[in-house]
Each structure stands twice: as C-alpha cells, then as structure tokens.
Short mmCIF file of C-alpha atoms in Angstrom, two decimals:
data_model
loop_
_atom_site.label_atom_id
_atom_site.label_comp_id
_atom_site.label_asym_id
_atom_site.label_seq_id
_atom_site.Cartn_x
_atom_site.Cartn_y
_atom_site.Cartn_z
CA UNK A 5 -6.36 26.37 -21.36
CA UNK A 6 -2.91 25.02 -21.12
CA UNK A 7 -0.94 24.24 -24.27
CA UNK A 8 1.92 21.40 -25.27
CA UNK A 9 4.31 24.70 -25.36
CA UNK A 10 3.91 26.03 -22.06
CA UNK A 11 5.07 22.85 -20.54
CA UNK A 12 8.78 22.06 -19.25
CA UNK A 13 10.65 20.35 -21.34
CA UNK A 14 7.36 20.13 -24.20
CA UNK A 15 9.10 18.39 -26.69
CA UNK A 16 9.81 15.20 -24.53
CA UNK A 17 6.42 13.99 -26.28
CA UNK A 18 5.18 10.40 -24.23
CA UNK A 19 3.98 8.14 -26.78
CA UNK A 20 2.88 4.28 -27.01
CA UNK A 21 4.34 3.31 -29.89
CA UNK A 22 2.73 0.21 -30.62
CA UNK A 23 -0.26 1.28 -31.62
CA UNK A 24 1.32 1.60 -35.27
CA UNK A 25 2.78 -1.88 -34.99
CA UNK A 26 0.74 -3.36 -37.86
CA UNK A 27 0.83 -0.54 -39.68
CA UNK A 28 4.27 -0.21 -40.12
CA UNK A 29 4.57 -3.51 -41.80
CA UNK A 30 1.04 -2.41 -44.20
CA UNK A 31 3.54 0.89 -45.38
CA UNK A 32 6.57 -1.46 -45.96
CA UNK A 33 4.38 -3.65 -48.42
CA UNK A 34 2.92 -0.85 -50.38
CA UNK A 35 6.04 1.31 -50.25
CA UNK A 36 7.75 -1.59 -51.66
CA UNK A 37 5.40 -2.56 -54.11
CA UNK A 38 5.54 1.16 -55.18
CA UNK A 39 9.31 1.51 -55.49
CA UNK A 40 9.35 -1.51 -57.61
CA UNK A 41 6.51 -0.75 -59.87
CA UNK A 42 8.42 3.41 -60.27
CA UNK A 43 11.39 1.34 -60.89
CA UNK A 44 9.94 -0.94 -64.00
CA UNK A 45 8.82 2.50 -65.77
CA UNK A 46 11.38 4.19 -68.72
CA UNK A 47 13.24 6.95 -67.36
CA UNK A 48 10.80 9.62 -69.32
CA UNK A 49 7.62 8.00 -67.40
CA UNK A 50 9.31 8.50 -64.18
CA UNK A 51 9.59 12.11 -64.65
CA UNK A 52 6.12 12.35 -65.48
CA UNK A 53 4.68 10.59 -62.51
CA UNK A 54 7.78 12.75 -59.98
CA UNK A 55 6.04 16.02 -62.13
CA UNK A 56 2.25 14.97 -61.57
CA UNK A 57 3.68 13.99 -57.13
CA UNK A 58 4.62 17.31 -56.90
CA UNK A 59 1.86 19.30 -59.14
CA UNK A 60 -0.41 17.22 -56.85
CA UNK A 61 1.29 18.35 -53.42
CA UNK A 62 1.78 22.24 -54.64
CA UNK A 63 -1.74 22.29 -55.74
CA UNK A 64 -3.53 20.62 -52.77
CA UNK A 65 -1.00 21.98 -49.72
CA UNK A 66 -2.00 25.39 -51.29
CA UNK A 67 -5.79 24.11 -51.42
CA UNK A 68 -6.13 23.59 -47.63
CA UNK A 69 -4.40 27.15 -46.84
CA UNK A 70 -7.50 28.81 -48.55
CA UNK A 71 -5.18 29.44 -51.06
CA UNK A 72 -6.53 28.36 -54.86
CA UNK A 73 -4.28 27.74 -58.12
CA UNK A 74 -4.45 26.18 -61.34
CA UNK A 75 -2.73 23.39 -62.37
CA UNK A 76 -0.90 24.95 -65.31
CA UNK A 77 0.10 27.40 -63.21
CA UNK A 78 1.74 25.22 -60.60
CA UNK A 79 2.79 23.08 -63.46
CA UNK A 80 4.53 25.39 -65.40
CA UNK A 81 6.28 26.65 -62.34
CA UNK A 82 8.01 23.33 -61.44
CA UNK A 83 9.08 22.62 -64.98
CA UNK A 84 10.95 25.92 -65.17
CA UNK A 85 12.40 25.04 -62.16
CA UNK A 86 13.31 21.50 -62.93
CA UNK A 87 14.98 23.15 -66.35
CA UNK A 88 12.22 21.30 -68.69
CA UNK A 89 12.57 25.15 -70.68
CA UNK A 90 10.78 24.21 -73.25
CA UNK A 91 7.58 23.10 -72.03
CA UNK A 92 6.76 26.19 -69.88
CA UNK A 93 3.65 28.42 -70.59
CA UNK A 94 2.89 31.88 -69.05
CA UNK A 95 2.75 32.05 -65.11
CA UNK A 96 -0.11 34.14 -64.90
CA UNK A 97 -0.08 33.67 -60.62
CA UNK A 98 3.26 34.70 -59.54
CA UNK A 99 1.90 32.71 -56.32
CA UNK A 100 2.27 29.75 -58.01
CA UNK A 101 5.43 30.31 -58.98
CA UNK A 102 6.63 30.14 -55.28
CA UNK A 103 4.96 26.89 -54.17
CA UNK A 104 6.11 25.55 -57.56
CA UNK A 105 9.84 26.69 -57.17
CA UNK A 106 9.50 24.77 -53.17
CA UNK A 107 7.99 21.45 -54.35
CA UNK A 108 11.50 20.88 -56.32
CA UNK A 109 14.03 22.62 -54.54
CA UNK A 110 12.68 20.67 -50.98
CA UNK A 111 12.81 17.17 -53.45
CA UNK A 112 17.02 18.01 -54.70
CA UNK A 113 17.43 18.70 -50.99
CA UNK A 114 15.48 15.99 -49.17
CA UNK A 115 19.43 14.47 -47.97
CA UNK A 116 20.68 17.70 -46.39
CA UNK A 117 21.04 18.47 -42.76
CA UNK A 118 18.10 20.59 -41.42
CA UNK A 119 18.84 24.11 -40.45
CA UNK A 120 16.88 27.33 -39.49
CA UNK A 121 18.56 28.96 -42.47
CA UNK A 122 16.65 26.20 -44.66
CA UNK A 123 13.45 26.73 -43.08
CA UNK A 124 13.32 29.96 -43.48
CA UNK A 125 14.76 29.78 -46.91
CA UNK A 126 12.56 27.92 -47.91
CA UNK A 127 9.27 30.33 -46.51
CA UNK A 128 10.92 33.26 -48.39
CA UNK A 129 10.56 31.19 -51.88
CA UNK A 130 6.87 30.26 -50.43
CA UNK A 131 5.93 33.70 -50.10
CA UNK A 132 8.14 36.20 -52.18
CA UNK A 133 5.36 37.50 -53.52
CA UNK A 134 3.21 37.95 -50.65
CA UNK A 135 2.87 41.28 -50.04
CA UNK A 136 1.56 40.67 -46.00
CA UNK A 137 4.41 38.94 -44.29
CA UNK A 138 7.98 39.60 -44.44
CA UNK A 139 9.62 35.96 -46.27
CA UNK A 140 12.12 34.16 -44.48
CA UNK A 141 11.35 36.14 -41.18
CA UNK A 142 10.01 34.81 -38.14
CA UNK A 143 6.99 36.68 -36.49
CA UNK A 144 7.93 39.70 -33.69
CA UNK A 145 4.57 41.04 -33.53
CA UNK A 146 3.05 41.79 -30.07
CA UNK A 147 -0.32 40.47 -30.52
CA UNK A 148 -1.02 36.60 -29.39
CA UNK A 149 -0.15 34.17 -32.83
CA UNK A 150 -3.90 32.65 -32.37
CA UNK A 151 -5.68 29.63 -34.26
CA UNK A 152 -9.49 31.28 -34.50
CA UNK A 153 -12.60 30.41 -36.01
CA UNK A 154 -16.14 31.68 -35.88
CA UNK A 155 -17.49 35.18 -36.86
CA UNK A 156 -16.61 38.36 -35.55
CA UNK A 157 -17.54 38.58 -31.43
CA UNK A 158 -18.22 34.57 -31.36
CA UNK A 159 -14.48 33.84 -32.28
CA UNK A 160 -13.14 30.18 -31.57
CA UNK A 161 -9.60 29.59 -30.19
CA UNK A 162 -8.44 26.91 -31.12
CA UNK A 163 -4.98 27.05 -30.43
CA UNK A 164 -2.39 30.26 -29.57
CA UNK A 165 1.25 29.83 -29.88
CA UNK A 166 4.49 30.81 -28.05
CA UNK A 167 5.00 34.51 -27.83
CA UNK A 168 7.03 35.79 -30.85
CA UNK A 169 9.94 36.58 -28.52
CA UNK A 170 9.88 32.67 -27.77
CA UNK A 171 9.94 31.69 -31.15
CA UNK A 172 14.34 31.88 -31.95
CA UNK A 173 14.60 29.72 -28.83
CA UNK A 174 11.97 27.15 -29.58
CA UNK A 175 13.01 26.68 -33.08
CA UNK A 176 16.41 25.92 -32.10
CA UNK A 177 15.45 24.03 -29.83
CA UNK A 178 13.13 22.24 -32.81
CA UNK A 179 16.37 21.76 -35.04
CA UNK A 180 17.87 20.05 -32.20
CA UNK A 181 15.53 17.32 -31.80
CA UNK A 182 15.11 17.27 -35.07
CA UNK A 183 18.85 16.02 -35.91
CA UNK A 184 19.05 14.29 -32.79
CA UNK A 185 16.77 12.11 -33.68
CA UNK A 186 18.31 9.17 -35.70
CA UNK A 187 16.86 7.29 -38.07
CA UNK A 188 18.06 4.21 -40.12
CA UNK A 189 16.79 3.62 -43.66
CA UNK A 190 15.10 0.63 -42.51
CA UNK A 191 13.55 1.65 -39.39
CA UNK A 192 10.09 2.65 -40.80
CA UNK A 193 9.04 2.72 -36.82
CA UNK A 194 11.16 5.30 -36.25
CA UNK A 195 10.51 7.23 -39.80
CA UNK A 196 7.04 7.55 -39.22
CA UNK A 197 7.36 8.41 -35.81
CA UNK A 198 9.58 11.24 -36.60
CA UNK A 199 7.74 12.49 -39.17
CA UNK A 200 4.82 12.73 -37.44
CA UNK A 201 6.01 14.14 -34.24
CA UNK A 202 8.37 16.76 -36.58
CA UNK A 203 4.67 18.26 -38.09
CA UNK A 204 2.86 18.41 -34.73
CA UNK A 205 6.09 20.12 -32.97
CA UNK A 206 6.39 22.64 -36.00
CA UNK A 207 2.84 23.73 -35.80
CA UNK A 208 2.73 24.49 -32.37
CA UNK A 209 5.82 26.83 -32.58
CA UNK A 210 4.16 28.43 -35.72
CA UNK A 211 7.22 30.58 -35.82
CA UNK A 212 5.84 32.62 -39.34
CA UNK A 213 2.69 35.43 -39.59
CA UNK A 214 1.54 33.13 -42.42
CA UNK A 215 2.82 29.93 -44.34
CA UNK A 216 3.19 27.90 -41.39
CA UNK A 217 0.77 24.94 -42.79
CA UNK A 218 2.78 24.46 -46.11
CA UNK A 219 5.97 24.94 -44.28
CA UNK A 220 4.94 22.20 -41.69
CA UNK A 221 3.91 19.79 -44.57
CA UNK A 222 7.10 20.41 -46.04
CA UNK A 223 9.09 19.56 -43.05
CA UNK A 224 7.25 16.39 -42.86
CA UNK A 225 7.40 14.74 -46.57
CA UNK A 226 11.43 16.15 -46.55
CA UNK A 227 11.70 14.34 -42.74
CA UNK A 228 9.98 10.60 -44.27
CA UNK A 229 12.45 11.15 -47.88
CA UNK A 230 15.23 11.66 -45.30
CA UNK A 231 14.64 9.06 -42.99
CA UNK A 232 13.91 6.54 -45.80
CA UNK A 233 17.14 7.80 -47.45
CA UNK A 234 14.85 8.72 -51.26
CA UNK A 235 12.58 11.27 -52.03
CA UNK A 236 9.11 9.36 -51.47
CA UNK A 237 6.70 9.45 -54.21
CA UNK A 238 3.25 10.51 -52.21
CA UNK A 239 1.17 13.42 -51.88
CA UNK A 240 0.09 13.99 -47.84
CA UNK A 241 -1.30 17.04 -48.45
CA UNK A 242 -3.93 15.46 -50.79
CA UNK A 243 -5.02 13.03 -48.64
CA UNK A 244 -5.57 15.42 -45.58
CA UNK A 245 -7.23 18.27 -48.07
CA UNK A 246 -10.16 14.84 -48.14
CA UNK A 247 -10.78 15.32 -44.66
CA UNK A 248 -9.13 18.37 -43.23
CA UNK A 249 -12.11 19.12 -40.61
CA UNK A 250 -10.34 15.86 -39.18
CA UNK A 251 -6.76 16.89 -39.82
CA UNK A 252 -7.00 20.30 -37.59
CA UNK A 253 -9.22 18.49 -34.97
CA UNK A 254 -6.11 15.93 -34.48
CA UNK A 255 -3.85 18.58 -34.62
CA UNK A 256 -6.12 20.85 -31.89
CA UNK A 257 -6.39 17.83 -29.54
CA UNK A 258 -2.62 16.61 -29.83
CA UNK A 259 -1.59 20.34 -28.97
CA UNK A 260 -3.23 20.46 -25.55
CA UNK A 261 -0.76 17.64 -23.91
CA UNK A 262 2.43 15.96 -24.28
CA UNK A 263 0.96 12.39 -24.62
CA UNK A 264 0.32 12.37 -28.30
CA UNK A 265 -0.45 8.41 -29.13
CA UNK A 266 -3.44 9.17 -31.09
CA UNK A 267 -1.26 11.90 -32.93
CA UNK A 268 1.11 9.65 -34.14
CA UNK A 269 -1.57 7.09 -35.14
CA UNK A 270 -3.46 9.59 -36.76
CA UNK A 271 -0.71 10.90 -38.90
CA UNK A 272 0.72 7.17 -39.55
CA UNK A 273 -2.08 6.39 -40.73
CA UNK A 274 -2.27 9.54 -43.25
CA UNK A 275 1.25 8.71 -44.20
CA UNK A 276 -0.20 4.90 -45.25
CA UNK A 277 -3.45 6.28 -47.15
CA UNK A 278 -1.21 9.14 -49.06
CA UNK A 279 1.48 6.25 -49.77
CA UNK A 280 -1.68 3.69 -51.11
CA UNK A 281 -3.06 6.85 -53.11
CA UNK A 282 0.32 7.08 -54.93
CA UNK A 283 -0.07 4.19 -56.16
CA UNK A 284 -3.11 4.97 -58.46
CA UNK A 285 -1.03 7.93 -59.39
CA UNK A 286 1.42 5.57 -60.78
CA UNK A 287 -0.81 3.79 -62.44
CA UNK A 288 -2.85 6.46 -64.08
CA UNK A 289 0.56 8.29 -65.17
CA UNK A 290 1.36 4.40 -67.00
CA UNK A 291 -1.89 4.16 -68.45
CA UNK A 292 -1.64 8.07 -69.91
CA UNK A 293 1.84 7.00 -71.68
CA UNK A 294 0.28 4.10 -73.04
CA UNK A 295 -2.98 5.32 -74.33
CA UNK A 296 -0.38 8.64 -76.15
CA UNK A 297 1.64 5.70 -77.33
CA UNK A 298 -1.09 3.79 -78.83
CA UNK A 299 -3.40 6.73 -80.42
CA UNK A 300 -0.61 9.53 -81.20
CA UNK A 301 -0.31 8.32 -85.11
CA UNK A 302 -4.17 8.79 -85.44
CA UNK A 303 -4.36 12.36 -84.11
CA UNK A 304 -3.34 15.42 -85.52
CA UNK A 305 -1.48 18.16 -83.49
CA UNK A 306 -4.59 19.88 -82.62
CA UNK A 307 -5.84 16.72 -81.39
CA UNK A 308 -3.02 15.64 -79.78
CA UNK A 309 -2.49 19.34 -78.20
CA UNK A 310 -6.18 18.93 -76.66
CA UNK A 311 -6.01 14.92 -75.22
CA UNK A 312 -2.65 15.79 -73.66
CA UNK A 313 -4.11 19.00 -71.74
CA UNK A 314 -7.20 16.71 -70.51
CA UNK A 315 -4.62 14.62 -69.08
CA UNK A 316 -3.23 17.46 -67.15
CA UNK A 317 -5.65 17.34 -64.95
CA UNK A 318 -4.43 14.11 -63.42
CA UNK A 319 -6.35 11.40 -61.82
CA UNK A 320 -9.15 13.51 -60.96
CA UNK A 321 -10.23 14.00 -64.78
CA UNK A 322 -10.84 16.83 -67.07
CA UNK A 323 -13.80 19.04 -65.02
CA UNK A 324 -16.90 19.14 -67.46
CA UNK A 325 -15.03 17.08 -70.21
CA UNK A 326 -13.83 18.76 -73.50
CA UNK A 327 -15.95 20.85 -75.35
CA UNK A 328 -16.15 22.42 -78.47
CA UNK A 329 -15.64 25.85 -76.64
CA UNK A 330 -12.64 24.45 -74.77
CA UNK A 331 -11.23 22.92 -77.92
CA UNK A 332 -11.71 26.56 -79.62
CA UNK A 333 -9.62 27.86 -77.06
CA UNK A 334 -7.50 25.67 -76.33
CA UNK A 335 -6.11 25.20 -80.29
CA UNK A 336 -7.17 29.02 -81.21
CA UNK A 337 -9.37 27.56 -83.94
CA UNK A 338 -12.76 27.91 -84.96
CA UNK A 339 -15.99 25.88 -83.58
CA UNK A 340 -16.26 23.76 -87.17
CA UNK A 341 -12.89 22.68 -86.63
CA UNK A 342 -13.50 21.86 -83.36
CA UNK A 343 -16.64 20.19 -83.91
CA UNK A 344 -14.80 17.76 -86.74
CA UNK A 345 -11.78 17.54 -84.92
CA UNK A 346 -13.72 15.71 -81.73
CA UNK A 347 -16.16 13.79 -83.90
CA UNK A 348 -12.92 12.18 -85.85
CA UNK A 349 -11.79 11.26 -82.33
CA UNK A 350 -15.02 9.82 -81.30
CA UNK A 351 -14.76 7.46 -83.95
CA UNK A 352 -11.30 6.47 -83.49
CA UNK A 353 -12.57 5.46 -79.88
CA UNK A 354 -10.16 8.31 -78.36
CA UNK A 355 -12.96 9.67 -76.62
CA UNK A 356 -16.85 9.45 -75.38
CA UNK A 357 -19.40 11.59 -76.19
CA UNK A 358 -21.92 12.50 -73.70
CA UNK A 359 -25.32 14.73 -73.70
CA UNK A 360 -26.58 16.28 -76.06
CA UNK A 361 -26.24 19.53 -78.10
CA UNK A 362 -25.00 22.36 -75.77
CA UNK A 363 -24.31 20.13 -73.15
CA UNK A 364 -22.67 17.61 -75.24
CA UNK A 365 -18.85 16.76 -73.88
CA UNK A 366 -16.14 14.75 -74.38
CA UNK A 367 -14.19 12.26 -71.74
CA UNK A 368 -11.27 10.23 -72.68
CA UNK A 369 -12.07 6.38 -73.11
CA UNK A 370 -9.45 5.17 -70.96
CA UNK A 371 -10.96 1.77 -70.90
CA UNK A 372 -10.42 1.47 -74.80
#
C-alpha cells in the first residue's frame, strides 16, 4: 500500500475547495455570534468559560489517546499554571499536570511563529512524566512507526509512517509550509483550510514514539487562533472523542493520496460542530454564574463548597448526582449533616431529589 508520504513532493495536497463554500459562511455566523455573546460577559465569567475550553480540551484530547484523567486533576493543573494560586488542590496525576501546563502555555502563545523548537517543546511538557518516550525528542528507532489494530497475529495496519531517519527532513519541511502559508484574519477559507491540512500533514509524519495525537490537535486549534488572529474559544477534541471510529477512518483514507477534498470537508465540518458546541459551553458557564449569584446568600459554606464542585463537572453534569456519601466526603462531615444539609437545599429549590433511600440523589435545578 502506498502512502501520502512516499510521494514526490506529498505535501502539494490537490484539493476542491468549494466543497466548504457554505460552510464557511455557517462558521462566520456562529463564530460571530460567539465572540459577541464572550464579549457581553464580566471579565471574571470570561475566565471561567476560557478555564472550563481548556479543562474540556485537556480532558477529552487525553480521552481519545486511551489516556483517562479527572477533571480536578486537569483543573487544578491549568489554574496553577494560569497563576489562579489560590484555588489549586492536590495533583494527584502528575500526567495531568502536563496536558494541563500545554492547554495554557499553547493559548499565551497562539500569535508566535511556529518552530520545531516549539513543537517539540511543547511534547516535552506533554510527556515529562512519561517514563516510555524520551520528551521533546523525535523517534530514531529502527522498527516501522505503524498505526495497528486487531489482536496479536491478526494485526491491522492502518497506516506506517516515514522512517525515523526521514522524520528531521519532513518536519522541516512541515514548518515550511506551515509559515508559508498565509492567512488573513478574515479569510476563514483559507483558516480552515490550513488548519485542516496542518493536522492531516502532522499525523502522517508522526515524528514522536507517542503523543503525536495531542500534539497534532494542538497544532491545529493554535493554527485556527493564529489564522483568526485570537485564541478561539472551542473544544475539537470533544467533538471528535463523539465519533472517533469516524475521525481515524478520515484520517486512514486521507493518508493514502494527495487529493484530500473529503479531508478538508471532514475536518471543516468538525471545526463548525466544535465551534456550535462552544456555544452551549458559554451558555452553561452564564447560567452557573447566575444560579451562584442568585442562591449563594441561602447556602452555607458546606453547601456552597458542594453545588460549586457539581458544577465542575461542566455541561455534562455531576455523574450519579450528589449524595449523602459524596457530600460526606466532599465537606469531611458526617452523614446527618449531610442528610440536613441537602434536604435544606431541596427546599430552597437548589436542587432535585430523585429515588429513593439508598439510591436517592441530588441534581441541580437549573431550570429554577
């Protein structure tokens, strides 16, 4: 099987590029509409919904790896990094820390040049405590860099990549298209173009033993902030990790020739849905602020300490719902408290019961 790589000249990609003609104009509406609703919010409900962006993208980039961390974790991790000191718990996965520590230093650096030295900068904070790969090193192994699947003796391959001795050239030869290619602020064409042509030629160098997913991601939400000229509020990552089965198939069939159309379609397209998904972001992030504003004089701080860390979970919701046990452990206090404490806020309408007995649980009544 012959790959994009092993052609002359591979990254002269052929593309149609109307195919995203109405689409482009679809991601101008909603990426306007979403500017201008982030603008209307107070400064202090801006960080919150740039925090739960990039909790979102560290947690779900991470998620279609294999790779599995908590929220707090991740959480914590970009607060320390953003200097918010005083709101930072325990890091209990030091893998967190890394993905954490990327998410923001990729956002303060979305306007600077691309380099190799960034790239690889930036897989040494991915994976500093990785004890399998060498951060910030390209692969020089022998054996073929191969995309497999299947169980052992019925393995898949899905895709190899250039030889490791390949890889310096290629990638310089990456960071020269990439800053070749020119982009005005108001070319959205051209942005999402760009973007998705800078994921799909990343990939198929794969230059890293491991990382090269998160890394590619990462190259593409710092290529659309760049081209746009702002750091875009969306989470791509979360919208493939719906439908990643459909992601690597794109990816798979893009990789075996240099017409990649559909590639760029595909990805547009992923780019619009994760840009439309924001939105509700937004919007759950201004209904949280109100709903603190409006019930925070009726709570006391154990209350208060449990509502905000349901809210933590984002737009997905609190798994299971608060409980009495969770309450216990989340305020260190004991199951009569707890039990008084979430019947008080049942009747002030701050949440819903639902079951019964053991399996009785709380969800906040957003709709109050």
């Amino acid at each position: 099987m012959q790959y994009n790589w092993q052609n002359l000249n591979w990254e002269k990609f052929k593309f149609d590029d109307s195919v995203i003609d109405s689409l482009c104009i679809d991601f101008a509406l909603e990426t306007g509409e979403l500017k201008g609703l982030v603008d209307s919010l107070p400064t202090e409900v801006q960080q919150e919904t740039i925090l739960q962006f990039m909790i979102s993208e560290a947690v779900k980039t991470s998620e279609i790896e294999g790779e599995f961390f908590s929220r707090e974790d991740v959480m914590s991790s970009i607060k320390k990094n953003l200097g918010i000191g005083d709101a930072v718990g325990q890091i209990r996965d030091k893998k967190a820390q890394g993905i954490g520590k990327l998410m923001v230093t990729v956002r303060n650096s979305y306007s600077e040049k691309l380099t190799e030295f960034i790239i690889k900068e930036w897989h040494a904070i991915l994976m500093e405590y990785s004890k399998r790969v060498n951060p910030g090193e390209y692969r020089s192994g022998v054996e073929p860099m191969q995309i497999v699947s299947g169980s052992f003796g019925k393995e898949i391959i899905h895709f190899e990549a250039p030889p490791s001795t390949q890889v310096p050239a290629e990638m310089q030869k990456f960071i020269n298209w990439y800053n070749d290619f020119e982009v005005k602020p108001t070319d959205i064409k051209r942005a999402l173009i760009k973007t998705s042509i800078s994921h799909l030629y990343f990939e198929s160098i794969h230059p890293f033993e491991d990382g090269n997913g998160r890394i590619g991601r990462t190259i593409a939400k710092k290529c659309l902030s760049e081209s746009l000229n702002r750091p875009v509020l969306m989470s791509i990552s979360s919208t493939i990790e719906q439908n990643k089965k459909q992601y690597y198939e794109s990816l798979k069939q893009a990789q075996k020739t240099l017409d990649i159309t559909h590639w760029i379609l595909y990805f547009s397209t992923l780019i619009l849905e994760s840009q439309k998904n924001a939105k509700q972001i937004v919007l759950f992030t201004l209904n949280k602020t109100k709903f603190i504003d409006r019930f925070k004089k009726q709570m006391n701080d154990r209350q208060s300490k449990a509502v905000l860390k349901m809210f933590e979970s984002g737009i997905s919701g609190f798994q299971g719902g608060m409980t009495v046990l969770k309450y216990v452990s989340i305020n260190k206090t004991s199951r009569a408290t707890a039990t008084r404490d979430l019947q008080d806020l049942t009747i002030k309408n701050i949440l819903i019961p639902k079951g019964e007995g053991r399996n009785r649980s709380y969800d906040l009544n957003l709709l109050s």
